[in-house]
XYZ file of C-alpha atoms in Angstrom:
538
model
C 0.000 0.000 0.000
C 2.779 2.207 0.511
C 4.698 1.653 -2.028
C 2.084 2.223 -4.747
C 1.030 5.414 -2.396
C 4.672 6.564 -3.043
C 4.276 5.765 -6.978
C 0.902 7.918 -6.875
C 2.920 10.828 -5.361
C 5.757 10.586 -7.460
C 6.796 12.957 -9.938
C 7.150 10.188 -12.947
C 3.683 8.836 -12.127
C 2.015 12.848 -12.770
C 4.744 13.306 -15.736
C 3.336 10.039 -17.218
C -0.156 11.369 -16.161
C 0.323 14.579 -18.188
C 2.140 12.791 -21.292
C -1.041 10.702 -21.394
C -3.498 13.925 -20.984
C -1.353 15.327 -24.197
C -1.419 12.647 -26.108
C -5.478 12.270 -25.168
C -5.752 15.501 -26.676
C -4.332 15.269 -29.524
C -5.812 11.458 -30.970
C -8.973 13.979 -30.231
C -7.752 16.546 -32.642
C -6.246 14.286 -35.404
C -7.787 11.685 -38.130
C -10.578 12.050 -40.941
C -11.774 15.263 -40.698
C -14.322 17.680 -42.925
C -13.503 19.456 -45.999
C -12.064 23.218 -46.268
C -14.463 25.847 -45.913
C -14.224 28.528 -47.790
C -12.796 30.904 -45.227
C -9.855 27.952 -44.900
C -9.125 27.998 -48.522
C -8.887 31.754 -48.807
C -6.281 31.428 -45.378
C -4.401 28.893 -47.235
C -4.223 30.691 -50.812
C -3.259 33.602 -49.309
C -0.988 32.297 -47.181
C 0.389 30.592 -50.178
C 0.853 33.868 -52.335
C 2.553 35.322 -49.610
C 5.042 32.321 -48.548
C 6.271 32.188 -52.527
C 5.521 36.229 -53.483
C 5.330 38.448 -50.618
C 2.025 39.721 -51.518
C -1.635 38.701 -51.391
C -3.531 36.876 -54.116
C -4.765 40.627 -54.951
C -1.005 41.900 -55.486
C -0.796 43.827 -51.906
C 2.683 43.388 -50.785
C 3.175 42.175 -46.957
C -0.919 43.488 -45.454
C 0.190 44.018 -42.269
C -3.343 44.786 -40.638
C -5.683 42.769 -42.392
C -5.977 40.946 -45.982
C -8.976 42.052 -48.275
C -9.727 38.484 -48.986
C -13.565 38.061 -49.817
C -13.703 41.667 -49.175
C -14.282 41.153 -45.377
C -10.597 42.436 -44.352
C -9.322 39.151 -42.281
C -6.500 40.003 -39.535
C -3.295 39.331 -40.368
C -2.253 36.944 -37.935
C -2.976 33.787 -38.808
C -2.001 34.290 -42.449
C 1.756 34.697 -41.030
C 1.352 32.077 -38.761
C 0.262 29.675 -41.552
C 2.788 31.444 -44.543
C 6.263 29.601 -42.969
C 4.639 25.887 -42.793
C 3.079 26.530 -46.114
C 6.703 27.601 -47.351
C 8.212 24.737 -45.445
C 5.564 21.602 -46.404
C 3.563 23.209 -49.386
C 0.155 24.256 -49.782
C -1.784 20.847 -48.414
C -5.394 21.327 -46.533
C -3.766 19.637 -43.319
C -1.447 22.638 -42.763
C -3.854 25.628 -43.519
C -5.575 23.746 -39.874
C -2.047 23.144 -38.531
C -1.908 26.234 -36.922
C -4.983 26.142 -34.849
C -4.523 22.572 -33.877
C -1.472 23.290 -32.493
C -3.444 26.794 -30.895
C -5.570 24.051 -29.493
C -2.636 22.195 -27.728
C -1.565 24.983 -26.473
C -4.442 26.397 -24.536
C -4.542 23.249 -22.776
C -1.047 24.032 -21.607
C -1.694 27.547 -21.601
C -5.190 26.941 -18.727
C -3.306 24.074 -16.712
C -0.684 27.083 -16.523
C -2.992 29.758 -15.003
C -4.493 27.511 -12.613
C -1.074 26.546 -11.150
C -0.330 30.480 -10.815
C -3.617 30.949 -9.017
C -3.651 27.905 -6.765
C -0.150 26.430 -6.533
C -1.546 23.177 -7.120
C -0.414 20.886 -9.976
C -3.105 18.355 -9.551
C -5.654 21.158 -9.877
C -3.541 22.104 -12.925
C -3.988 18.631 -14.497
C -7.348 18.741 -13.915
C -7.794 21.761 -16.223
C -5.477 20.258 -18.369
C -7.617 17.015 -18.781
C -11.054 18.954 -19.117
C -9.763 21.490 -21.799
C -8.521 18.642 -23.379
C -11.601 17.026 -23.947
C -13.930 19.902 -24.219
C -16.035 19.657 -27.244
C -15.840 22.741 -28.066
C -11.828 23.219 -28.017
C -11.704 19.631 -29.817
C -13.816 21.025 -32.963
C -12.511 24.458 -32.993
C -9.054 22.666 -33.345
C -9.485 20.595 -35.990
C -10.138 22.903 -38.538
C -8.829 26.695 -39.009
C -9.922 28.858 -37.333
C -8.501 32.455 -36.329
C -10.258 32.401 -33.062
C -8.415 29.837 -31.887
C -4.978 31.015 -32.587
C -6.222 34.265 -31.339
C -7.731 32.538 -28.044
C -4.100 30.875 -27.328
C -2.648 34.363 -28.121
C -4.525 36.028 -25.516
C -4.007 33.254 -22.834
C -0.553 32.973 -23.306
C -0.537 37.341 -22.670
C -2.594 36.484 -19.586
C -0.736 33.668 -17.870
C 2.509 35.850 -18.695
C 0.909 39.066 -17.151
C -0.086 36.802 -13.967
C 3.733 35.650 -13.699
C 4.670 39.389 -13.286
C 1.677 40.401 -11.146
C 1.952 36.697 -8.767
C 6.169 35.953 -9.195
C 7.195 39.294 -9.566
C 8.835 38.280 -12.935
C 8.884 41.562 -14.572
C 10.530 41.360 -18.235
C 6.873 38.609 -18.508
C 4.954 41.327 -19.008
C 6.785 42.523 -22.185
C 5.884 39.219 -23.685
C 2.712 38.987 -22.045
C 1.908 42.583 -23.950
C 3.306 40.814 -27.007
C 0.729 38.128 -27.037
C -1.972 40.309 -26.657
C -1.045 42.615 -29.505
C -0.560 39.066 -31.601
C -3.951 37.934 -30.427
C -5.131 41.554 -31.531
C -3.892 40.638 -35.166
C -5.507 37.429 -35.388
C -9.307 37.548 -35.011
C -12.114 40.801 -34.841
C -13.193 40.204 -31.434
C -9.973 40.696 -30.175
C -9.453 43.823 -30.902
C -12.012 44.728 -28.383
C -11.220 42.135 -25.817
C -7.423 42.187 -25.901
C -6.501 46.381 -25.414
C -9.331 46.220 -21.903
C -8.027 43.247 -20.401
C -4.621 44.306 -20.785
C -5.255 47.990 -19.566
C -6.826 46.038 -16.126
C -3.755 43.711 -16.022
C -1.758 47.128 -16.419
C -3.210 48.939 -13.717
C -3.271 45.590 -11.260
C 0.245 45.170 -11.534
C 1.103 48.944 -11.255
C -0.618 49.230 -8.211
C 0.558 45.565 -6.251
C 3.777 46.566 -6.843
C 3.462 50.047 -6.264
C 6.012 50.944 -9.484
C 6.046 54.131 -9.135
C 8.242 53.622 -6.075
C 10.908 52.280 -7.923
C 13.232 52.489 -11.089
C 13.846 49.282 -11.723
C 10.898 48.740 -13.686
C 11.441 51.072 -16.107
C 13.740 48.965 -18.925
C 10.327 46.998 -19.238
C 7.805 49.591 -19.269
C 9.899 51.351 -22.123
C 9.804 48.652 -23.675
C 6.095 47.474 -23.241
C 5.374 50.810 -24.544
C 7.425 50.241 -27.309
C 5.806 47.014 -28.309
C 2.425 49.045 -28.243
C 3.611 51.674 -30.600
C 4.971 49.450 -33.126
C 1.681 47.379 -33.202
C 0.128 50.339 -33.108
C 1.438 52.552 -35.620
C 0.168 50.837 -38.751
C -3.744 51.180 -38.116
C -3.248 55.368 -38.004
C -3.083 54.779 -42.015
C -7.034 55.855 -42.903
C -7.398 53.188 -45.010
C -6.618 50.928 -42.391
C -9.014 52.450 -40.143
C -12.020 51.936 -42.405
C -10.827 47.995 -42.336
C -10.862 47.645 -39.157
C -14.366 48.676 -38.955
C -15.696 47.009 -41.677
C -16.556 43.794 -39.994
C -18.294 45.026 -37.139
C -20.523 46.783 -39.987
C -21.005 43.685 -41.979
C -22.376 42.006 -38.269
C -23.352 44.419 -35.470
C -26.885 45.129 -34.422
C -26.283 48.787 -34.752
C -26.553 48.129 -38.636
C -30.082 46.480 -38.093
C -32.181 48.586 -39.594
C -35.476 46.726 -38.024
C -34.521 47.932 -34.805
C -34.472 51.297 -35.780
C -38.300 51.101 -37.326
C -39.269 49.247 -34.021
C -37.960 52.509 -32.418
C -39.966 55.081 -34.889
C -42.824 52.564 -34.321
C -42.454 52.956 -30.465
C -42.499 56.829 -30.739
C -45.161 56.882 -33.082
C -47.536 55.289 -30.449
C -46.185 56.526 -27.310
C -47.361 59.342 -25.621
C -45.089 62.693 -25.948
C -43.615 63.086 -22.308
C -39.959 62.599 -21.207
C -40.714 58.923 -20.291
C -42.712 57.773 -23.652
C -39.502 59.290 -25.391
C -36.721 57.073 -23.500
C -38.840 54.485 -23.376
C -38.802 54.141 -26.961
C -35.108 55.341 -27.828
C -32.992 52.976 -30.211
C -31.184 52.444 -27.563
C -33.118 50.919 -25.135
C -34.041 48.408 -27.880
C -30.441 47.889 -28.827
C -29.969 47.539 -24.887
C -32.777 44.848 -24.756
C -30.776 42.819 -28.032
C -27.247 43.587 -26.253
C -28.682 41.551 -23.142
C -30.909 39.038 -24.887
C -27.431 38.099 -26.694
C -25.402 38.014 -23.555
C -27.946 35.162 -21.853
C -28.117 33.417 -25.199
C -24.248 32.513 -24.156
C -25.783 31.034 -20.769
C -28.654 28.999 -22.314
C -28.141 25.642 -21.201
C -29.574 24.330 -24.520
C -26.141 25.816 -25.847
C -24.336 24.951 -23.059
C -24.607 21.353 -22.692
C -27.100 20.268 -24.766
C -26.202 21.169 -28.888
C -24.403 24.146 -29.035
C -25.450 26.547 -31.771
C -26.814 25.897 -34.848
C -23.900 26.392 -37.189
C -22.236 22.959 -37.710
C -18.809 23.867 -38.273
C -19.032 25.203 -34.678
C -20.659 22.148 -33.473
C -21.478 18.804 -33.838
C -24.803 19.306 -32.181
C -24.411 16.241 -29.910
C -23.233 18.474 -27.061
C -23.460 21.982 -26.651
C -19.648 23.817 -25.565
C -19.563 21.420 -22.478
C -21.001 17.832 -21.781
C -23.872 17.863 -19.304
C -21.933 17.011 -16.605
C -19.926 20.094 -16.525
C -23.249 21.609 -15.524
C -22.866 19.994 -12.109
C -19.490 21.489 -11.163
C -20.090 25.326 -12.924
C -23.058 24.741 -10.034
C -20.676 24.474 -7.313
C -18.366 26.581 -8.620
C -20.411 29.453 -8.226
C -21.268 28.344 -4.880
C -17.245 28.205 -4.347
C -16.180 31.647 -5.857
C -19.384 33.257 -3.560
C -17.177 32.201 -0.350
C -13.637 33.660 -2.275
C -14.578 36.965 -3.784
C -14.134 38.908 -0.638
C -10.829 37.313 -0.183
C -10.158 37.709 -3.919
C -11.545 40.781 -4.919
C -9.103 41.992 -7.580
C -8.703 38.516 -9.061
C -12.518 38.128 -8.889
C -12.929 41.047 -10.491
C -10.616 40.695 -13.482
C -12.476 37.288 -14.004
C -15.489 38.830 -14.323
C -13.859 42.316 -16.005
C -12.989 39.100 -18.583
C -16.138 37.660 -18.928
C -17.997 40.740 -19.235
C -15.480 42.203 -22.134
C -15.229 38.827 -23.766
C -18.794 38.386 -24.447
C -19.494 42.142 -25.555
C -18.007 41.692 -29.193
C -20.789 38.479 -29.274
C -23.474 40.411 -28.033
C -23.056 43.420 -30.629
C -23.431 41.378 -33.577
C -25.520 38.508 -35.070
C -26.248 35.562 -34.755
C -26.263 34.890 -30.954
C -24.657 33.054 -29.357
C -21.839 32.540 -31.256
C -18.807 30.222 -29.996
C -16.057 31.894 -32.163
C -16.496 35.374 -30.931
C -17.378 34.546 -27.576
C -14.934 31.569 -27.085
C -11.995 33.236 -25.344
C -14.601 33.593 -22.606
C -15.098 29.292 -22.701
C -11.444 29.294 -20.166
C -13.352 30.944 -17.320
C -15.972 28.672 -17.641
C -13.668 25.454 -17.532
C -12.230 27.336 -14.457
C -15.317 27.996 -12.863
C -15.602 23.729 -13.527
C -12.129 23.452 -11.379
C -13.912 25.853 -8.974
C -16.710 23.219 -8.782
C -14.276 20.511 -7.724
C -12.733 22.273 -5.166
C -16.560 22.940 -3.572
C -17.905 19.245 -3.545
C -14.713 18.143 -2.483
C -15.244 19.740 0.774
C -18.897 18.927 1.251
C -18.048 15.155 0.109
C -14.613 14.674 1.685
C -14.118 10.923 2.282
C -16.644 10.046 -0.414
C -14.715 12.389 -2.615
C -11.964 10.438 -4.178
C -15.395 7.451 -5.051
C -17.471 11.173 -6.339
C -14.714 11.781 -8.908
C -13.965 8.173 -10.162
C -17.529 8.218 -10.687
C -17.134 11.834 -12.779
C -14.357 10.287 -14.980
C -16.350 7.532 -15.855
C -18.870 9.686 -17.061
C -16.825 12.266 -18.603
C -15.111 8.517 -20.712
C -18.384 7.500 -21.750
C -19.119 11.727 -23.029
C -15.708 11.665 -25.125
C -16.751 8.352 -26.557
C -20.294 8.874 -27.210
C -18.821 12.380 -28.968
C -16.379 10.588 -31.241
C -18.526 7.668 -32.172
C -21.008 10.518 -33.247
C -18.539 12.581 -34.661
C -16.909 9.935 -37.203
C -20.238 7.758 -38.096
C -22.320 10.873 -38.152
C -21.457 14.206 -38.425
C -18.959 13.268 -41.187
C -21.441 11.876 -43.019
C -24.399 14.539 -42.812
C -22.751 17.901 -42.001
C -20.227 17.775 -45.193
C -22.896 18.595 -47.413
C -23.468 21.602 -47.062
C -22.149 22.909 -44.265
C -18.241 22.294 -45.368
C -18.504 22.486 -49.276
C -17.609 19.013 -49.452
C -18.694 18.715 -53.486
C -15.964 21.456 -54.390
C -12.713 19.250 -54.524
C -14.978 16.240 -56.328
C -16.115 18.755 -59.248
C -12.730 20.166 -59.167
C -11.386 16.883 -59.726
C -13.498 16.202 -62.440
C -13.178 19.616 -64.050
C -10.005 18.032 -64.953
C -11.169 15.169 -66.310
C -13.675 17.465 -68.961
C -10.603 20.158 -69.623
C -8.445 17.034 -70.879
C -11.607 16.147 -72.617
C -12.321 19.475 -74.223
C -9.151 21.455 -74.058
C -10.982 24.316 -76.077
C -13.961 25.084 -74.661
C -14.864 27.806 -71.393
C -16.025 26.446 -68.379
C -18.754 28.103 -66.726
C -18.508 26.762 -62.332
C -21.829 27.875 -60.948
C -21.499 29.914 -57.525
C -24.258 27.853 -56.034
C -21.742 26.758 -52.893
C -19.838 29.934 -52.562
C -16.485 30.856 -53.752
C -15.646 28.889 -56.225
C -12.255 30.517 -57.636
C -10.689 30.396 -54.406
C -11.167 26.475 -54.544
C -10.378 26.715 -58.072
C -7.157 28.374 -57.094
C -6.368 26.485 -54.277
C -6.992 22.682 -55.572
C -5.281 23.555 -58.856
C -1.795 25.254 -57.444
C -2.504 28.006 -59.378
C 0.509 30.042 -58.995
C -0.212 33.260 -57.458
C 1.834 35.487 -59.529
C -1.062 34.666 -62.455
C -3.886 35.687 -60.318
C -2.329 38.911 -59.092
C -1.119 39.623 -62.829
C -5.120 38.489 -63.791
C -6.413 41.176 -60.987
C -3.817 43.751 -62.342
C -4.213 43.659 -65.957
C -8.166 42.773 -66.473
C -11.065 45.134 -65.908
C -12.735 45.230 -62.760
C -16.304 43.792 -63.664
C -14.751 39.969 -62.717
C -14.969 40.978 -59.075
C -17.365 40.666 -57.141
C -16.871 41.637 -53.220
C -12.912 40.560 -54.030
C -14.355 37.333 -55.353
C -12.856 36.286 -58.900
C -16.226 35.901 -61.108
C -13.835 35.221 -64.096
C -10.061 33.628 -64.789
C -9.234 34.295 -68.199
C -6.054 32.103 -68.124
C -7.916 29.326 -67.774
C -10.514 30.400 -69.871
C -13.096 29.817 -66.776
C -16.271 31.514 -65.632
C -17.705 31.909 -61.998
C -21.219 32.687 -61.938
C -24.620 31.928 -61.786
C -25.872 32.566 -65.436
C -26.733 29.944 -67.995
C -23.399 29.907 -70.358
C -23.221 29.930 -73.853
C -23.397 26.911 -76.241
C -20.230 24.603 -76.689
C -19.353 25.022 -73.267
C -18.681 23.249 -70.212
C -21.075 23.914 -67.457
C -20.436 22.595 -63.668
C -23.500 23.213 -61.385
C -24.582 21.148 -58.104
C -27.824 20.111 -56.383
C -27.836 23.426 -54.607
C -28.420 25.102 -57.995
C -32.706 25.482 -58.552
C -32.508 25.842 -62.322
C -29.858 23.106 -62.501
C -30.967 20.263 -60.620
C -28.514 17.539 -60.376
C -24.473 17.694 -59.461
C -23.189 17.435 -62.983
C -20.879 18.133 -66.044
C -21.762 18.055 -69.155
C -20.984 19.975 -72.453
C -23.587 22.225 -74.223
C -24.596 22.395 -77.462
């Protein structure tokens, strides 16, 4: 008894413990996954045109704020975080997601990390690790590309580092805590909301702890914090870049809904003419109303635990963001925190500074809720899990240890149930359409009809979405002929920075019957054309 008491303990036995959480993770992450979306294939063209031109598919050399792509301005970020493996193993689909699996592996790390900071204990730490680890939301986000993710590790890793200086007093962590922020700011929209507040609070905590102003030997980091923040900084002064950055949130936020408006000239029109009648019925009492209808649409537990929202490439819809048991712990977490905040207040209140600043960008825009612009909030959850551990571990004490063999069990038979779903289900079903699984087989047989009729145009219906981004993507086309294509030819091929034509190749995007003597690809999707086929006109 003592000796395997002694191996429990041990520091092999929780180094073999993590290695086995790790490697957990990532069989979770890897194997047969969907096909690139369209926002993945425009990441890993343009990713491509940079890694072998220095410029953008459109010819702009080295965007350093965003890249026009479909026209909706994409950060930066993960373009140069993809460009290098791109450069290093060529353009394949499993390295445009590279990237955010290995964001995914490293939030695991990244939460483990901040929980040891906090709490000093490594088995509380492992804990987080395992649950991030096989968090349905974190395992889908990771297998396929998304900014959010990389953006999501970014910020964590600026946290944790802030944290180290605040908690350890390890000053030059800060600089590279700042640094991850401004990287996560570069990566995804939301960020550029989130990331600026919750640094400014980390700022101010730290400045005040350790009362900086006292002393000078803080200054070689400041200066160079500062620095950091005006180099970042500098290149969104540009005008251009300003109406960029902006012209997402225009594309999404409420504030562009026009219906709420003519629900507010409706309100007026019936209410009576006093001071009341007229705030009553400003616009922004009803955008107030959407702003918190939004907000508790994050806290629904039919999104929760149940099937998540309704876009599959977010979710599987077997399980919301957690499994239902996760439900059980958030519930005595918040019993937990209720006894700590008066001991914690500052750390209680940068939690929930976090939460509150983390969900705003999802609760300005449509639809709600939304995982990827909300999901750098889905770590305080997961802690508020840890939190729930803590608090039925001291109501259950000896019955404990019996409580949580029970919990793994359960949490076994989740991750099972989720990828026996996953691989004989949603695979199947949420391909088509959801993924544009059809695009690389009519690509593929594109081929076979060019070698068939070398001569004549080819007219791809848009039916599916962005079809010369596939086309560009699946074929290799070498940048340098696309950017010479958007330099030389008129602009009526664009539409919304979409290719509608490539005269190269003697190909035609769009949506209108072609000609005779011409090849013509359309799909199911397509009401005038009714089956997936090719077939020459004449």
């Amino acid at each position: 008894m003592n000796k395997l008491k002694k191996l429990i303990t041990s520091t092999k036995f929780f180094f073999a413990l993590c290695v086995l959480v790790f490697l957990l993770a990532l069989g979770l992450r890897l194997g047969p996954s969907t096909a690139l979306y369209w926002e993945e294939v425009a990441l890993g063209y343009d990713a491509y045109s940079i890694s072998t031109t220095l410029r953008d598919h459109h010819g702009n050399f080295l965007p350093t704020v965003s890249f026009v792509s479909f026209g909706d301005y994409k950060p930066s970020g993960y373009f140069y975080a993809l460009a290098p493996l791109i450069a290093i193993f060529g353009p394949h689909d499993f390295i445009v997601r590279l990237p955010s699996l290995l964001a995914g592996l490293a939030i695991i790390c990244l939460c483990a990390r901040l929980i040891y900071i906090l709490s000093r204990n490594k088995w509380l730490a492992l804990l987080t690790a395992f649950l991030v680890a096989i968090n349905p939301a974190f395992i889908q986000l990771s297998r396929a590309a998304w900014e959010t993710n990389l953006a999501t590790a970014f910020l964590l890793g600026g946290i944790v580092l802030w944290l180290k200086a605040i908690y350890l007093k390890k000053n030059w962590s800060l600089v590279f805590g700042t640094l991850c922020l401004l990287l996560s700011f570069y990566t995804y929209h939301s960020m550029r909301f989130v990331a600026p507040l919750l640094g400014l609070y980390l700022f101010i905590w730290w400045f005040i702890k350790h009362k900086v102003w006292q002393s000078k030997q803080t200054w070689p980091q400041i200066g160079a914090l500062l620095a950091l923040i005006v180099l970042f900084l500098t290149p969104f002064l540009f005008a251009n870049q300003l109406s960029n950055l902006t012209h997402r949130l225009n594309d999404t936020s409420i504030f562009m809904d026009i219906s709420l408006i003519e629900a507010s000239n409706a309100c007026h029109a019936s209410a009576s003419k006093t001071i009341i009648g007229y705030l009553s019925c400003h616009r922004f009492v009803f955008y107030g109303q959407k702003i918190i209808s939004h907000a508790l649409a994050h806290f629904d537990p039919q999104y929760l635990f149940i099937s998540g929202e309704g876009n599959r490439r977010h979710s599987i819809g077997m399980f919301g963001v957690f499994y239902p048991l996760d439900a059980l712990f958030m519930l005595g977490g918040i019993f937990f925190c209720a006894t700590k905040i008066k001991k914690h207040k500052v750390l209680s209140g940068f939690f929930l500074f976090w939460l509150l600043v983390g969900l705003f960008p999802a609760t300005i825009s449509y639809p709600s809720p939304h995982l990827l612009r909300s999901l750098n909030t889905v770590p305080l959850l997961i802690f508020l899990v840890i939190a729930g551990f803590s608090w039925w571990q001291q109501r259950l004490r000896k019955y404990f240890k019996i409580f949580l063999s029970c919990c793994l069990v359960f949490y076994a038979l989740f991750v099972w149930a989720h990828q026996i779903y996953y691989y004989t289900t949603y695979l199947v079903d949420a391909n088509y359409p959801w993924w544009q699984a059809d695009y690389p087989y009519a690509l593929n047989n594109i081929r076979l009809a060019r070698e068939q009729y070398p001569d004549l145009p080819i007219y791809f219906t848009r039916s599916l979405g962005r079809p010369a981004m596939y086309y560009f993507w699946y074929n290799r086309i070498d940048p340098r002929q696309v950017q010479l294509v958007e330099k030389t030819t008129s602009a009526n091929i664009f539409d919304q920075a979409e290719f509608t034509a490539f005269p190269p190749d003697n190909i035609y995007f769009t949506n209108e019957l072609p000609p005779a003597n011409a090849i013509l690809v359309s799909f199911q999707e397509d009401s005038h054309w009714l089956e997936t086929t090719i077939y020459h006109v004449d």
